[in-house]
Amino acid sequence: MDKAQQDQNAKYQQMVKEATPKPEHRKNIVLAFLTGGIICTIGQAVFNLFSKIEPTRMETTGTTQATMIALGAIATGLGFYDWLAEHGGMGAAIPITGFSNTVTAAAMEFKREGYILGMGAKMFVVAGPVLVYGILSSFIISFFWAVLTGTLL
Amino acid sequence: MTQKRQGLQTISFDQSPRIISSATIAGPKEASSNLGSYIDRLVTDSMVGEQTPEKAERKLLYQACQDALAKTKLTEKDIHLFIGGDLLNQIISSSYSARDLGIPFLGIYGACSSIVEGLGIGALIVDGSYANAVLVATSSHYQASERQFRYPIELNIQHKSSNQWTVTGAAAAVVSNQGEGPRITKATFGRVLDYGIKSPNDMGAAMAPAAADTLCRHFQDTNTSPGDYDLILTGDLGSIGQKLFVRLVKEAGHTLGTKHMDVGAYIYKPEQGAGAGGSGCACSALGILGYVIKEMYQGRYHRILAIATGALFSPVSYQQGDSIAGIAHGIVIEG
C-alpha cells in the first residue's frame, strides 16, 4: 500500500471514529453486573438446594453446573437468552449458562442441515475455541501447579 | 455509439428504458417500519411457512417476480432475461427463483448494491435492443444473512450501535422499451473502494467512500449538481455511514442538504432496535422500487438519483485479515 493510501485510510478511520457514537459503558457495566449477578444468585440457590441432597461438595458442584447448563439451554430454546444477552452483555455471556447458549444456539441453527453434517458437525462452531483453549490453559496451569507443589513427583 | 458514454463512468440511455412495473414484498418488522405503507405485499411470518430462512428468502423473491409480472400484460415467455442477485452464497435465492421462472438468467452479485446493478444492466440490455423486457429482482433475509455472515440467531451477542439490521424482503421490476412508467435515463457504475475498514460491524463506514465516489463521479460526468435532482437516494449506509458520506461529498464540494435520503437510516423507527439502520439487498430495493417509484407516481419526485451501496464483505476474507471494500452504483430515474 502506498503512502498516500495509508494517509487517506488513517484520516478516514479518524472520521469514522468521530462519527460512531460512543458505547454506553456505564449502562452496559451496570446491566452486565446485574445480569451476571442474578444468574450467579440462581446458581447459588441451586447449589444450596442440592447441597441438602448430595453428600459431597464435588457432587453438588457437578449437579449445579448440569442444572445451570440445562437452564441456559432451555432459555435459549425459548428464545429468551439472546434477548438477555442483548441487554446484559458479558453478564449473560460469561456464566456457564452463556456457554450452554453458544452450544444450543449453534445446534438449533445448524439442525436444518441435518443431524450429522449440520448439528453434529457445527454444534461447537462457537463454543469450540472455548473448549480447546480452556482445556489447554487448564492443562498448563495444573502442570505448573503440580510441579511447584511437588505433587507431580 | 460513443455518445452513449458520458465522462468517465456514466452511460446515457437514448432509448429510455422504462420501469413498467415493480413489486415489493417484506416481513413483519418492515411492515411496521417507515416504509411499511410503500410495500405492496406484507407477510406476517418472516419464514412464510418454510422450514429454513434460505427457502423463505427465495419464496419472497419468487413472489415479488410473480407480482411484478402480474402488473404487466407480459408472461414469463415475453421476458427475455431475468437478472437477479442476493446475499447468500452462490446467490441461491436468485438462481432457484430463476429455475422456477424458467427465464434465461443472469446472476449478479453486488452485495446490497445489486438492485441498481441489476436495473443498470437491464437498462443497458433494453437500450441496446438486446431484449424487449427484462425482469430484475433482489432479496435479502435477516435470519439467512445473520447465519451466513455473523452468528447463530439465538447466540448471546450484544449488538453494537454501528451494526445494521438486514431487511427481510424482496423487490422486482420489469424494465422494458414498451409500456409506461418512469424512465431510466443514466447509469453510473461505480469503482470498488477500500479505505481500510476492517470491522464487519462498520458496514456503513466501509461503503460510504464508494457512495461518495460514485456520486461525485456522476455529477462530474453529467455536469449536474444536487440541485438538478428532486432526491438523491443512497441504499443502506445507515446513520453512521450516512454522516460519513455527507462529509466526504462535502469535502468534494457538493452540499446535499435535504435532497439526500438514505434508505438504511430511514427505514426502521428508533424503537425497532435496528442499530445504525437497515441493510441488505432488499433495503435499497424497497427504497427504490417501493418508496421512490410510488412517490414518483404521486408526482412528488420527477428526477431522482439512486445510489445503491454494497459492502463486498466475506467472513473468510475478513478472518484472513483483509479490509472490507465497498461499491456503489447509481441510476437516474425520471418520470
CSV table of C-alpha atoms in Angstrom, one decimal:
chain,number,residue,atom,x,y,z
A,1,MET,CA,0.0,0.0,0.0
A,2,ASP,CA,1.5,3.4,-0.9
A,3,LYS,CA,1.9,6.3,1.5
A,4,ALA,CA,-0.9,8.4,0.1
A,5,GLN,CA,-3.4,5.5,0.5
A,6,GLN,CA,-2.2,4.9,4.1
A,7,ASP,CA,-2.6,8.5,5.0
A,8,GLN,CA,-6.1,8.6,3.4
A,9,ASN,CA,-7.1,5.4,5.3
A,10,ALA,CA,-5.7,6.9,8.6
A,11,LYS,CA,-7.6,10.1,8.0
A,12,TYR,CA,-10.8,8.2,7.2
A,13,GLN,CA,-10.5,6.0,10.2
A,14,GLN,CA,-10.4,9.1,12.3
A,15,MET,CA,-13.5,10.3,10.6
A,16,VAL,CA,-15.3,7.0,11.3
A,17,LYS,CA,-14.2,7.2,15.0
A,18,GLU,CA,-15.8,10.7,15.3
A,19,ALA,CA,-19.0,9.6,13.5
A,20,THR,CA,-19.5,6.5,15.6
A,21,PRO,CA,-21.5,7.0,18.8
A,22,LYS,CA,-19.5,6.1,21.9
A,23,PRO,CA,-20.7,2.8,23.6
A,24,GLU,CA,-22.7,3.4,26.8
A,25,HIS,CA,-20.1,1.9,29.1
A,26,ARG,CA,-21.7,2.9,32.3
A,27,LYS,CA,-25.1,1.5,31.4
A,28,ASN,CA,-23.5,-1.7,29.9
A,29,ILE,CA,-21.4,-2.3,33.0
A,30,VAL,CA,-24.4,-1.9,35.4
A,31,LEU,CA,-26.6,-4.2,33.3
A,32,ALA,CA,-23.8,-6.8,32.9
A,33,PHE,CA,-23.2,-6.7,36.7
A,34,LEU,CA,-26.9,-7.2,37.4
A,35,THR,CA,-27.5,-9.9,34.8
A,36,GLY,CA,-24.4,-11.8,35.8
A,37,GLY,CA,-25.2,-11.4,39.4
A,38,ILE,CA,-28.8,-12.7,39.0
A,39,ILE,CA,-27.6,-15.7,37.1
A,40,CYS,CA,-24.9,-16.5,39.8
A,41,THR,CA,-27.5,-16.0,42.5
A,42,ILE,CA,-29.8,-18.5,40.8
A,43,GLY,CA,-26.7,-20.8,40.6
A,44,GLN,CA,-26.0,-20.3,44.3
A,45,ALA,CA,-29.7,-21.1,45.2
A,46,VAL,CA,-29.5,-24.3,43.1
A,47,PHE,CA,-26.2,-25.2,44.8
A,48,ASN,CA,-27.7,-24.7,48.3
A,49,LEU,CA,-30.7,-26.8,47.3
A,50,PHE,CA,-28.5,-29.7,46.0
A,51,SER,CA,-26.2,-29.5,49.0
A,52,LYS,CA,-29.1,-30.7,51.1
A,53,ILE,CA,-29.4,-33.8,48.9
A,54,GLU,CA,-25.9,-34.5,47.6
A,55,PRO,CA,-23.4,-35.8,50.2
A,56,THR,CA,-20.2,-34.2,48.9
A,57,ARG,CA,-19.2,-30.7,47.7
A,58,MET,CA,-17.9,-32.2,44.4
A,59,GLU,CA,-21.2,-33.8,43.6
A,60,THR,CA,-23.1,-30.7,44.5
A,61,THR,CA,-20.9,-28.7,42.1
A,62,GLY,CA,-21.5,-31.2,39.4
A,63,THR,CA,-25.2,-31.2,39.6
A,64,THR,CA,-25.4,-27.4,40.0
A,65,GLN,CA,-23.3,-27.0,36.8
A,66,ALA,CA,-25.5,-29.5,34.9
A,67,THR,CA,-28.7,-27.7,36.1
A,68,MET,CA,-27.4,-24.3,35.0
A,69,ILE,CA,-26.4,-25.7,31.6
A,70,ALA,CA,-29.9,-27.1,31.2
A,71,LEU,CA,-31.4,-23.8,32.3
A,72,GLY,CA,-29.2,-22.0,29.8
A,73,ALA,CA,-30.2,-24.4,27.0
A,74,ILE,CA,-33.9,-24.1,27.8
A,75,ALA,CA,-33.7,-20.3,27.9
A,76,THR,CA,-32.0,-20.4,24.5
A,77,GLY,CA,-34.6,-22.7,23.1
A,78,LEU,CA,-37.4,-20.4,24.3
A,79,GLY,CA,-35.6,-17.5,22.5
A,80,PHE,CA,-35.0,-15.7,25.8
A,81,TYR,CA,-31.3,-15.9,26.1
A,82,ASP,CA,-30.3,-13.7,23.1
A,83,TRP,CA,-32.6,-11.0,24.5
A,84,LEU,CA,-30.9,-11.3,27.9
A,85,ALA,CA,-27.5,-11.0,26.3
A,86,GLU,CA,-28.6,-8.1,24.1
A,87,HIS,CA,-29.1,-6.1,27.3
A,88,GLY,CA,-26.9,-7.9,29.8
A,89,GLY,CA,-23.9,-8.3,27.5
A,90,MET,CA,-21.0,-10.1,29.2
A,91,GLY,CA,-23.1,-10.7,32.3
A,92,ALA,CA,-25.0,-13.2,30.2
A,93,ALA,CA,-22.1,-14.5,28.2
A,94,ILE,CA,-19.6,-15.3,30.9
A,95,PRO,CA,-21.6,-17.6,33.3
A,96,ILE,CA,-21.9,-21.3,32.3
A,97,THR,CA,-25.4,-20.6,31.0
A,98,GLY,CA,-23.7,-18.4,28.3
A,99,PHE,CA,-21.5,-21.3,27.3
A,100,SER,CA,-24.6,-23.5,27.2
A,101,ASN,CA,-26.2,-20.9,25.0
A,102,THR,CA,-23.4,-20.9,22.5
A,103,VAL,CA,-23.7,-24.7,22.0
A,104,THR,CA,-27.5,-24.7,21.9
A,105,ALA,CA,-27.8,-21.7,19.6
A,106,ALA,CA,-25.4,-23.4,17.1
A,107,ALA,CA,-27.2,-26.7,17.4
A,108,MET,CA,-30.6,-25.1,16.7
A,109,GLU,CA,-29.2,-23.1,13.8
A,110,PHE,CA,-27.4,-26.0,12.0
A,111,LYS,CA,-30.0,-28.6,12.6
A,112,ARG,CA,-31.5,-27.5,9.3
A,113,GLU,CA,-28.6,-29.1,7.5
A,114,GLY,CA,-29.3,-32.4,9.2
A,115,TYR,CA,-28.2,-34.1,12.4
A,116,ILE,CA,-24.9,-35.4,11.2
A,117,LEU,CA,-23.3,-32.8,8.9
A,118,GLY,CA,-25.3,-30.0,10.3
A,119,MET,CA,-26.0,-30.1,14.1
A,120,GLY,CA,-23.4,-32.8,14.8
A,121,ALA,CA,-20.6,-31.1,12.9
A,122,LYS,CA,-21.3,-27.5,13.7
A,123,MET,CA,-22.7,-27.6,17.3
A,124,PHE,CA,-19.3,-26.4,18.7
A,125,VAL,CA,-18.6,-23.8,16.0
A,126,VAL,CA,-18.8,-21.0,18.5
A,127,ALA,CA,-18.0,-23.0,21.7
A,128,GLY,CA,-15.1,-25.0,20.2
A,129,PRO,CA,-12.4,-22.4,20.8
A,130,VAL,CA,-13.6,-22.1,24.4
A,131,LEU,CA,-13.2,-25.8,24.9
A,132,VAL,CA,-9.8,-26.1,23.1
A,133,TYR,CA,-8.2,-23.2,24.9
A,134,GLY,CA,-10.0,-23.9,28.2
A,135,ILE,CA,-8.6,-27.4,28.3
A,136,LEU,CA,-5.2,-26.2,27.1
A,137,SER,CA,-4.9,-23.5,29.7
A,138,SER,CA,-6.1,-25.7,32.5
A,139,PHE,CA,-3.6,-28.3,31.5
A,140,ILE,CA,-0.8,-25.8,31.6
A,141,ILE,CA,-1.8,-24.3,34.9
A,142,SER,CA,-2.3,-27.7,36.6
A,143,PHE,CA,1.1,-28.8,35.2
A,144,PHE,CA,2.9,-25.9,36.8
A,145,TRP,CA,0.8,-26.2,40.0
A,146,ALA,CA,1.8,-29.9,40.2
A,147,VAL,CA,5.5,-29.1,39.6
A,148,LEU,CA,5.5,-26.2,42.1
A,149,THR,CA,3.7,-28.1,44.9
A,150,GLY,CA,5.7,-31.2,44.2
A,151,THR,CA,2.7,-33.4,43.6
A,152,LEU,CA,3.9,-34.4,40.2
A,153,LEU,CA,7.0,-36.3,41.5
B,1,MET,CA,-22.1,4.7,-30.3
B,2,THR,CA,-19.7,6.7,-28.2
B,3,GLN,CA,-22.3,9.4,-27.5
B,4,LYS,CA,-24.0,7.0,-25.1
B,5,ARG,CA,-21.0,7.4,-22.8
B,6,GLN,CA,-20.7,10.5,-20.7
B,7,GLY,CA,-17.5,11.3,-19.0
B,8,LEU,CA,-15.5,8.5,-17.4
B,9,GLN,CA,-18.1,6.2,-15.9
B,10,THR,CA,-21.6,7.3,-16.9
B,11,ILE,CA,-23.9,5.9,-19.5
B,12,SER,CA,-26.7,7.9,-21.0
B,13,PHE,CA,-29.6,5.8,-22.4
B,14,ASP,CA,-31.1,7.3,-25.5
B,15,GLN,CA,-33.9,4.7,-25.9
B,16,SER,CA,-35.1,5.5,-22.3
B,17,PRO,CA,-35.9,2.0,-21.0
B,18,ARG,CA,-38.8,2.2,-18.6
B,19,ILE,CA,-39.6,0.5,-15.3
B,20,ILE,CA,-43.0,-0.6,-16.5
B,21,SER,CA,-43.9,-2.5,-13.3
B,22,SER,CA,-42.5,-3.0,-9.9
B,23,ALA,CA,-43.4,-5.1,-6.9
B,24,THR,CA,-42.2,-5.3,-3.3
B,25,ILE,CA,-42.7,-7.8,-0.5
B,26,ALA,CA,-41.4,-7.7,3.0
B,27,GLY,CA,-41.6,-9.2,6.5
B,28,PRO,CA,-43.3,-8.1,9.7
B,29,LYS,CA,-40.5,-5.8,11.0
B,30,GLU,CA,-40.6,-3.9,7.7
B,31,ALA,CA,-44.4,-3.8,7.9
B,32,SER,CA,-44.2,-1.6,11.0
B,33,SER,CA,-41.2,0.4,9.6
B,34,ASN,CA,-41.3,3.8,8.0
B,35,LEU,CA,-41.5,2.1,4.6
B,36,GLY,CA,-44.4,-0.2,5.6
B,37,SER,CA,-47.1,1.8,3.7
B,38,TYR,CA,-45.0,1.7,0.5
B,39,ILE,CA,-44.6,-2.1,0.3
B,40,ASP,CA,-47.1,-4.0,-1.9
B,41,ARG,CA,-47.3,-7.2,0.0
B,42,LEU,CA,-46.5,-7.7,3.6
B,43,VAL,CA,-46.1,-11.1,5.2
B,44,THR,CA,-46.9,-11.7,8.9
B,45,ASP,CA,-44.4,-14.6,9.2
B,46,SER,CA,-40.9,-13.9,8.1
B,47,MET,CA,-40.5,-17.7,7.4
B,48,VAL,CA,-43.5,-17.6,5.1
B,49,GLY,CA,-44.3,-21.2,6.1
B,50,GLU,CA,-40.9,-22.5,5.1
B,51,GLN,CA,-38.5,-24.6,7.3
B,52,THR,CA,-35.4,-22.5,6.7
B,53,PRO,CA,-34.8,-18.8,6.2
B,54,GLU,CA,-33.0,-19.6,2.9
B,55,LYS,CA,-36.1,-21.2,1.5
B,56,ALA,CA,-38.2,-18.3,2.8
B,57,GLU,CA,-36.0,-15.8,1.1
B,58,ARG,CA,-36.3,-17.4,-2.3
B,59,LYS,CA,-40.0,-17.7,-1.8
B,60,LEU,CA,-40.2,-13.9,-1.2
B,61,LEU,CA,-38.0,-13.3,-4.3
B,62,TYR,CA,-40.1,-15.5,-6.5
B,63,GLN,CA,-43.3,-13.9,-5.2
B,64,ALA,CA,-42.0,-10.4,-6.0
B,65,CYS,CA,-41.2,-11.6,-9.5
B,66,GLN,CA,-44.7,-13.0,-10.0
B,67,ASP,CA,-46.2,-9.8,-8.6
B,68,ALA,CA,-44.2,-7.6,-10.9
B,69,LEU,CA,-45.2,-9.8,-13.9
B,70,ALA,CA,-48.8,-9.8,-12.9
B,71,LYS,CA,-48.9,-6.0,-13.0
B,72,THR,CA,-48.0,-6.1,-16.7
B,73,LYS,CA,-49.6,-7.9,-19.6
B,74,LEU,CA,-46.5,-10.0,-20.0
B,75,THR,CA,-45.9,-13.6,-19.1
B,76,GLU,CA,-42.6,-15.4,-18.4
B,77,LYS,CA,-42.3,-16.1,-22.2
B,78,ASP,CA,-42.2,-12.3,-23.0
B,79,ILE,CA,-39.4,-11.6,-20.6
B,80,HIS,CA,-36.1,-12.1,-22.4
B,81,LEU,CA,-33.9,-12.1,-19.4
B,82,PHE,CA,-34.1,-12.4,-15.6
B,83,ILE,CA,-31.3,-10.5,-13.7
B,84,GLY,CA,-31.2,-11.4,-10.1
B,85,GLY,CA,-28.9,-11.0,-7.1
B,86,ASP,CA,-28.9,-11.7,-3.4
B,87,LEU,CA,-26.5,-12.0,-0.5
B,88,LEU,CA,-26.5,-15.7,0.0
B,89,ASN,CA,-23.6,-17.9,-1.1
B,90,GLN,CA,-23.8,-18.8,-4.8
B,91,ILE,CA,-26.8,-16.4,-5.0
B,92,ILE,CA,-29.2,-19.3,-4.3
B,93,SER,CA,-32.3,-17.1,-3.8
B,94,SER,CA,-31.9,-15.8,-7.3
B,95,SER,CA,-30.9,-19.0,-9.0
B,96,TYR,CA,-33.7,-21.1,-7.5
B,97,SER,CA,-36.2,-18.4,-8.4
B,98,ALA,CA,-34.8,-18.4,-11.9
B,99,ARG,CA,-35.2,-22.2,-12.0
B,100,ASP,CA,-38.9,-21.8,-11.2
B,101,LEU,CA,-39.5,-18.8,-13.5
B,102,GLY,CA,-37.9,-20.6,-16.5
B,103,ILE,CA,-36.5,-17.3,-17.9
B,104,PRO,CA,-32.9,-17.1,-19.1
B,105,PHE,CA,-30.9,-15.9,-16.1
B,106,LEU,CA,-28.0,-13.6,-15.4
B,107,GLY,CA,-26.9,-13.9,-11.8
B,108,ILE,CA,-25.2,-10.9,-10.3
B,109,TYR,CA,-23.5,-10.1,-7.1
B,110,GLY,CA,-23.0,-6.5,-5.9
B,111,ALA,CA,-23.9,-7.2,-2.3
B,112,CYS,CA,-26.5,-4.6,-1.2
B,113,SER,CA,-26.0,-2.6,-4.4
B,114,SER,CA,-27.4,-5.4,-6.5
B,115,ILE,CA,-30.7,-3.8,-7.3
B,116,VAL,CA,-29.1,-0.8,-9.0
B,117,GLU,CA,-26.5,-3.0,-10.7
B,118,GLY,CA,-29.4,-5.1,-12.0
B,119,LEU,CA,-31.5,-2.2,-13.1
B,120,GLY,CA,-28.4,-0.7,-14.8
B,121,ILE,CA,-27.6,-3.9,-16.6
B,122,GLY,CA,-31.3,-4.3,-17.5
B,123,ALA,CA,-31.4,-0.8,-18.9
B,124,LEU,CA,-28.2,-1.4,-20.9
B,125,ILE,CA,-29.7,-4.6,-22.5
B,126,VAL,CA,-33.1,-3.0,-23.3
B,127,ASP,CA,-31.5,0.2,-24.5
B,128,GLY,CA,-29.3,-1.8,-26.8
B,129,SER,CA,-32.4,-3.6,-28.1
B,130,TYR,CA,-31.0,-6.9,-27.0
B,131,ALA,CA,-34.2,-7.6,-25.1
B,132,ASN,CA,-37.7,-6.1,-25.1
B,133,ALA,CA,-38.3,-6.8,-21.5
B,134,VAL,CA,-36.0,-7.7,-18.6
B,135,LEU,CA,-37.0,-8.8,-15.1
B,136,VAL,CA,-34.8,-7.5,-12.3
B,137,ALA,CA,-35.1,-8.7,-8.7
B,138,THR,CA,-33.1,-8.9,-5.5
B,139,SER,CA,-33.8,-10.1,-2.0
B,140,SER,CA,-32.4,-10.5,1.5
B,141,HIS,CA,-33.5,-12.1,4.7
B,142,TYR,CA,-32.4,-11.2,8.2
B,143,GLN,CA,-32.1,-14.7,9.5
B,144,ALA,CA,-30.4,-16.1,6.4
B,145,SER,CA,-27.8,-13.3,6.4
B,146,GLU,CA,-27.1,-13.5,10.1
B,147,ARG,CA,-26.2,-17.1,10.0
B,148,GLN,CA,-24.1,-16.7,6.8
B,149,PHE,CA,-22.2,-13.5,7.8
B,150,ARG,CA,-22.4,-13.4,11.5
B,151,TYR,CA,-23.6,-15.7,14.3
B,152,PRO,CA,-26.4,-18.1,15.1
B,153,ILE,CA,-29.6,-16.2,15.8
B,154,GLU,CA,-30.0,-17.3,19.4
B,155,LEU,CA,-26.4,-16.6,20.3
B,156,ASN,CA,-25.6,-14.3,23.3
B,157,ILE,CA,-24.4,-11.3,21.3
B,158,GLN,CA,-24.7,-7.7,22.2
B,159,HIS,CA,-25.1,-5.8,19.0
B,160,LYS,CA,-23.1,-2.6,18.6
B,161,SER,CA,-24.8,0.7,17.8
B,162,SER,CA,-23.0,0.6,14.4
B,163,ASN,CA,-24.5,-2.8,13.5
B,164,GLN,CA,-27.1,-2.8,10.8
B,165,TRP,CA,-30.2,-5.0,10.5
B,166,THR,CA,-30.7,-7.0,7.3
B,167,VAL,CA,-34.0,-6.2,5.7
B,168,THR,CA,-36.3,-9.2,5.1
B,169,GLY,CA,-37.9,-8.7,1.8
B,170,ALA,CA,-37.6,-8.7,-2.0
B,171,ALA,CA,-38.4,-6.4,-4.9
B,172,ALA,CA,-38.7,-6.9,-8.6
B,173,ALA,CA,-39.1,-4.7,-11.6
B,174,VAL,CA,-39.8,-5.2,-15.3
B,175,VAL,CA,-37.6,-2.9,-17.5
B,176,SER,CA,-38.9,-2.6,-21.0
B,177,ASN,CA,-38.8,-0.4,-24.1
B,178,GLN,CA,-42.6,-0.8,-24.5
B,179,GLY,CA,-45.1,0.4,-22.0
B,180,GLU,CA,-45.5,3.2,-19.5
B,181,GLY,CA,-43.5,4.1,-16.4
B,182,PRO,CA,-40.6,6.0,-15.0
B,183,ARG,CA,-37.6,6.0,-17.4
B,184,ILE,CA,-34.0,5.0,-16.5
B,185,THR,CA,-32.0,7.8,-18.2
B,186,LYS,CA,-28.5,7.3,-16.9
B,187,ALA,CA,-26.3,4.8,-15.1
B,188,THR,CA,-23.0,5.4,-13.3
B,189,PHE,CA,-21.4,2.1,-12.4
B,190,GLY,CA,-19.0,2.5,-9.5
B,191,ARG,CA,-15.5,1.6,-8.7
B,192,VAL,CA,-14.6,-0.7,-5.8
B,193,LEU,CA,-13.1,1.5,-3.0
B,194,ASP,CA,-11.3,0.3,0.1
B,195,TYR,CA,-10.4,2.8,2.9
B,196,GLY,CA,-9.1,0.1,5.2
B,197,ILE,CA,-12.2,-0.5,7.3
B,198,LYS,CA,-11.7,-3.9,9.0
B,199,SER,CA,-14.7,-4.2,11.3
B,200,PRO,CA,-17.7,-6.1,10.0
B,201,ASN,CA,-19.7,-4.0,12.5
B,202,ASP,CA,-19.0,-0.9,10.4
B,203,MET,CA,-20.5,-1.7,7.1
B,204,GLY,CA,-21.8,1.8,6.6
B,205,ALA,CA,-18.3,3.2,7.1
B,206,ALA,CA,-16.9,0.7,4.6
B,207,MET,CA,-19.5,1.7,1.9
B,208,ALA,CA,-19.5,5.5,2.4
B,209,PRO,CA,-16.3,6.2,0.3
B,210,ALA,CA,-17.7,4.2,-2.7
B,211,ALA,CA,-21.0,6.0,-2.5
B,212,ALA,CA,-19.4,9.4,-2.3
B,213,ASP,CA,-17.0,8.5,-5.2
B,214,THR,CA,-19.9,7.3,-7.5
B,215,LEU,CA,-22.0,10.4,-6.7
B,216,CYS,CA,-19.2,12.9,-7.3
B,217,ARG,CA,-18.2,11.0,-10.5
B,218,HIS,CA,-21.8,11.1,-11.6
B,219,PHE,CA,-22.0,14.9,-11.0
B,220,GLN,CA,-18.8,15.4,-12.9
B,221,ASP,CA,-19.7,13.1,-15.8
B,222,THR,CA,-23.1,14.6,-16.3
B,223,ASN,CA,-22.2,18.1,-15.4
B,224,THR,CA,-25.0,18.2,-12.8
B,225,SER,CA,-25.3,19.2,-9.2
B,226,PRO,CA,-27.6,18.2,-6.3
B,227,GLY,CA,-30.0,21.0,-7.4
B,228,ASP,CA,-30.7,19.0,-10.6
B,229,TYR,CA,-32.4,16.2,-8.7
B,230,ASP,CA,-35.5,16.0,-6.5
B,231,LEU,CA,-34.0,13.3,-4.4
B,232,ILE,CA,-30.6,11.7,-4.0
B,233,LEU,CA,-31.2,8.3,-2.5
B,234,THR,CA,-28.5,6.1,-1.1
B,235,GLY,CA,-29.0,2.5,-0.3
B,236,ASP,CA,-28.0,1.3,3.1
B,237,LEU,CA,-25.3,3.5,4.6
B,238,GLY,CA,-27.2,3.6,7.9
B,239,SER,CA,-26.9,6.5,10.3
B,240,ILE,CA,-23.1,6.4,10.7
B,241,GLY,CA,-22.3,5.7,7.1
B,242,GLN,CA,-24.7,8.5,6.0
B,243,LYS,CA,-22.8,11.0,8.2
B,244,LEU,CA,-19.5,10.0,6.7
B,245,PHE,CA,-21.0,10.0,3.1
B,246,VAL,CA,-22.3,13.6,3.5
B,247,ARG,CA,-19.0,14.7,4.9
B,248,LEU,CA,-17.0,13.1,2.1
B,249,VAL,CA,-19.3,14.6,-0.5
B,250,LYS,CA,-19.0,18.0,1.1
B,251,GLU,CA,-15.2,17.7,1.1
B,252,ALA,CA,-15.5,17.1,-2.7
B,253,GLY,CA,-17.5,20.4,-3.0
B,254,HIS,CA,-21.2,19.3,-3.0
B,255,THR,CA,-23.8,20.1,-0.4
B,256,LEU,CA,-26.7,17.7,-0.4
B,257,GLY,CA,-28.8,19.1,2.4
B,258,THR,CA,-32.4,17.9,2.5
B,259,LYS,CA,-32.1,16.4,-1.0
B,260,HIS,CA,-30.4,13.3,0.4
B,261,MET,CA,-32.1,10.4,1.9
B,262,ASP,CA,-30.5,7.1,3.0
B,263,VAL,CA,-32.9,4.1,3.0
B,264,GLY,CA,-30.9,2.2,5.6
B,265,ALA,CA,-31.0,5.2,8.0
B,266,TYR,CA,-34.7,5.9,7.2
B,267,ILE,CA,-36.4,2.6,7.1
B,268,TYR,CA,-36.6,1.5,10.8
B,269,LYS,CA,-38.0,3.5,13.6
B,270,PRO,CA,-35.7,4.1,16.5
B,271,GLU,CA,-37.7,1.9,18.8
B,272,GLN,CA,-37.4,-1.0,16.4
B,273,GLY,CA,-33.8,-1.7,17.7
B,274,ALA,CA,-32.1,-1.9,14.4
B,275,GLY,CA,-28.8,-0.3,15.4
B,276,ALA,CA,-27.5,2.0,12.7
B,277,GLY,CA,-30.3,1.1,10.3
B,278,GLY,CA,-31.3,-1.4,7.7
B,279,SER,CA,-29.1,-3.1,5.2
B,280,GLY,CA,-29.3,-6.0,2.7
B,281,CYS,CA,-30.2,-6.2,-1.0
B,282,ALA,CA,-33.9,-5.7,-0.1
B,283,CYS,CA,-33.1,-2.4,1.7
B,284,SER,CA,-32.1,-0.4,-1.4
B,285,ALA,CA,-34.6,-2.4,-3.5
B,286,LEU,CA,-37.6,-1.5,-1.2
B,287,GLY,CA,-36.4,2.1,-1.2
B,288,ILE,CA,-36.2,2.4,-4.9
B,289,LEU,CA,-38.9,0.1,-6.2
B,290,GLY,CA,-41.2,0.8,-3.2
B,291,TYR,CA,-40.8,4.3,-1.9
B,292,VAL,CA,-39.3,6.2,-4.9
B,293,ILE,CA,-41.5,4.7,-7.6
B,294,LYS,CA,-44.7,5.2,-5.6
B,295,GLU,CA,-43.8,8.8,-4.8
B,296,MET,CA,-43.0,9.4,-8.5
B,297,TYR,CA,-46.5,8.2,-9.5
B,298,GLN,CA,-47.9,10.5,-6.8
B,299,GLY,CA,-45.9,13.3,-8.6
B,300,ARG,CA,-43.7,14.2,-5.6
B,301,TYR,CA,-40.5,13.4,-7.4
B,302,HIS,CA,-39.7,13.8,-11.1
B,303,ARG,CA,-36.0,13.2,-11.3
B,304,ILE,CA,-34.1,11.1,-8.8
B,305,LEU,CA,-30.6,9.7,-8.5
B,306,ALA,CA,-30.5,6.4,-6.7
B,307,ILE,CA,-27.2,5.1,-5.5
B,308,ALA,CA,-27.2,1.6,-4.0
B,309,THR,CA,-24.2,0.7,-1.9
B,310,GLY,CA,-22.7,-2.7,-1.2
B,311,ALA,CA,-20.0,-3.9,1.2
B,312,LEU,CA,-18.0,-6.6,-0.6
B,313,PHE,CA,-17.5,-8.5,2.6
B,314,SER,CA,-16.9,-12.2,3.1
B,315,PRO,CA,-16.4,-13.8,6.5
B,316,VAL,CA,-13.5,-15.7,5.0
B,317,SER,CA,-11.6,-12.6,3.8
B,318,TYR,CA,-12.4,-10.8,7.0
B,319,GLN,CA,-11.0,-13.6,9.1
B,320,GLN,CA,-7.9,-13.6,6.9
B,321,GLY,CA,-7.3,-10.0,7.9
B,322,ASP,CA,-8.5,-8.3,4.7
B,323,SER,CA,-10.2,-5.0,4.9
B,324,ILE,CA,-13.8,-4.5,3.6
B,325,ALA,CA,-14.2,-2.9,0.2
B,326,GLY,CA,-17.3,-1.0,-0.9
B,327,ILE,CA,-19.0,-0.4,-4.1
B,328,ALA,CA,-21.8,1.8,-5.2
B,329,HIS,CA,-23.8,2.1,-8.5
B,330,GLY,CA,-26.1,4.9,-9.4
B,331,ILE,CA,-29.0,5.3,-11.8
B,332,VAL,CA,-31.1,8.3,-12.7
B,333,ILE,CA,-34.8,7.6,-12.8
B,334,GLU,CA,-37.1,10.2,-14.4
B,335,GLY,CA,-40.9,10.2,-14.6
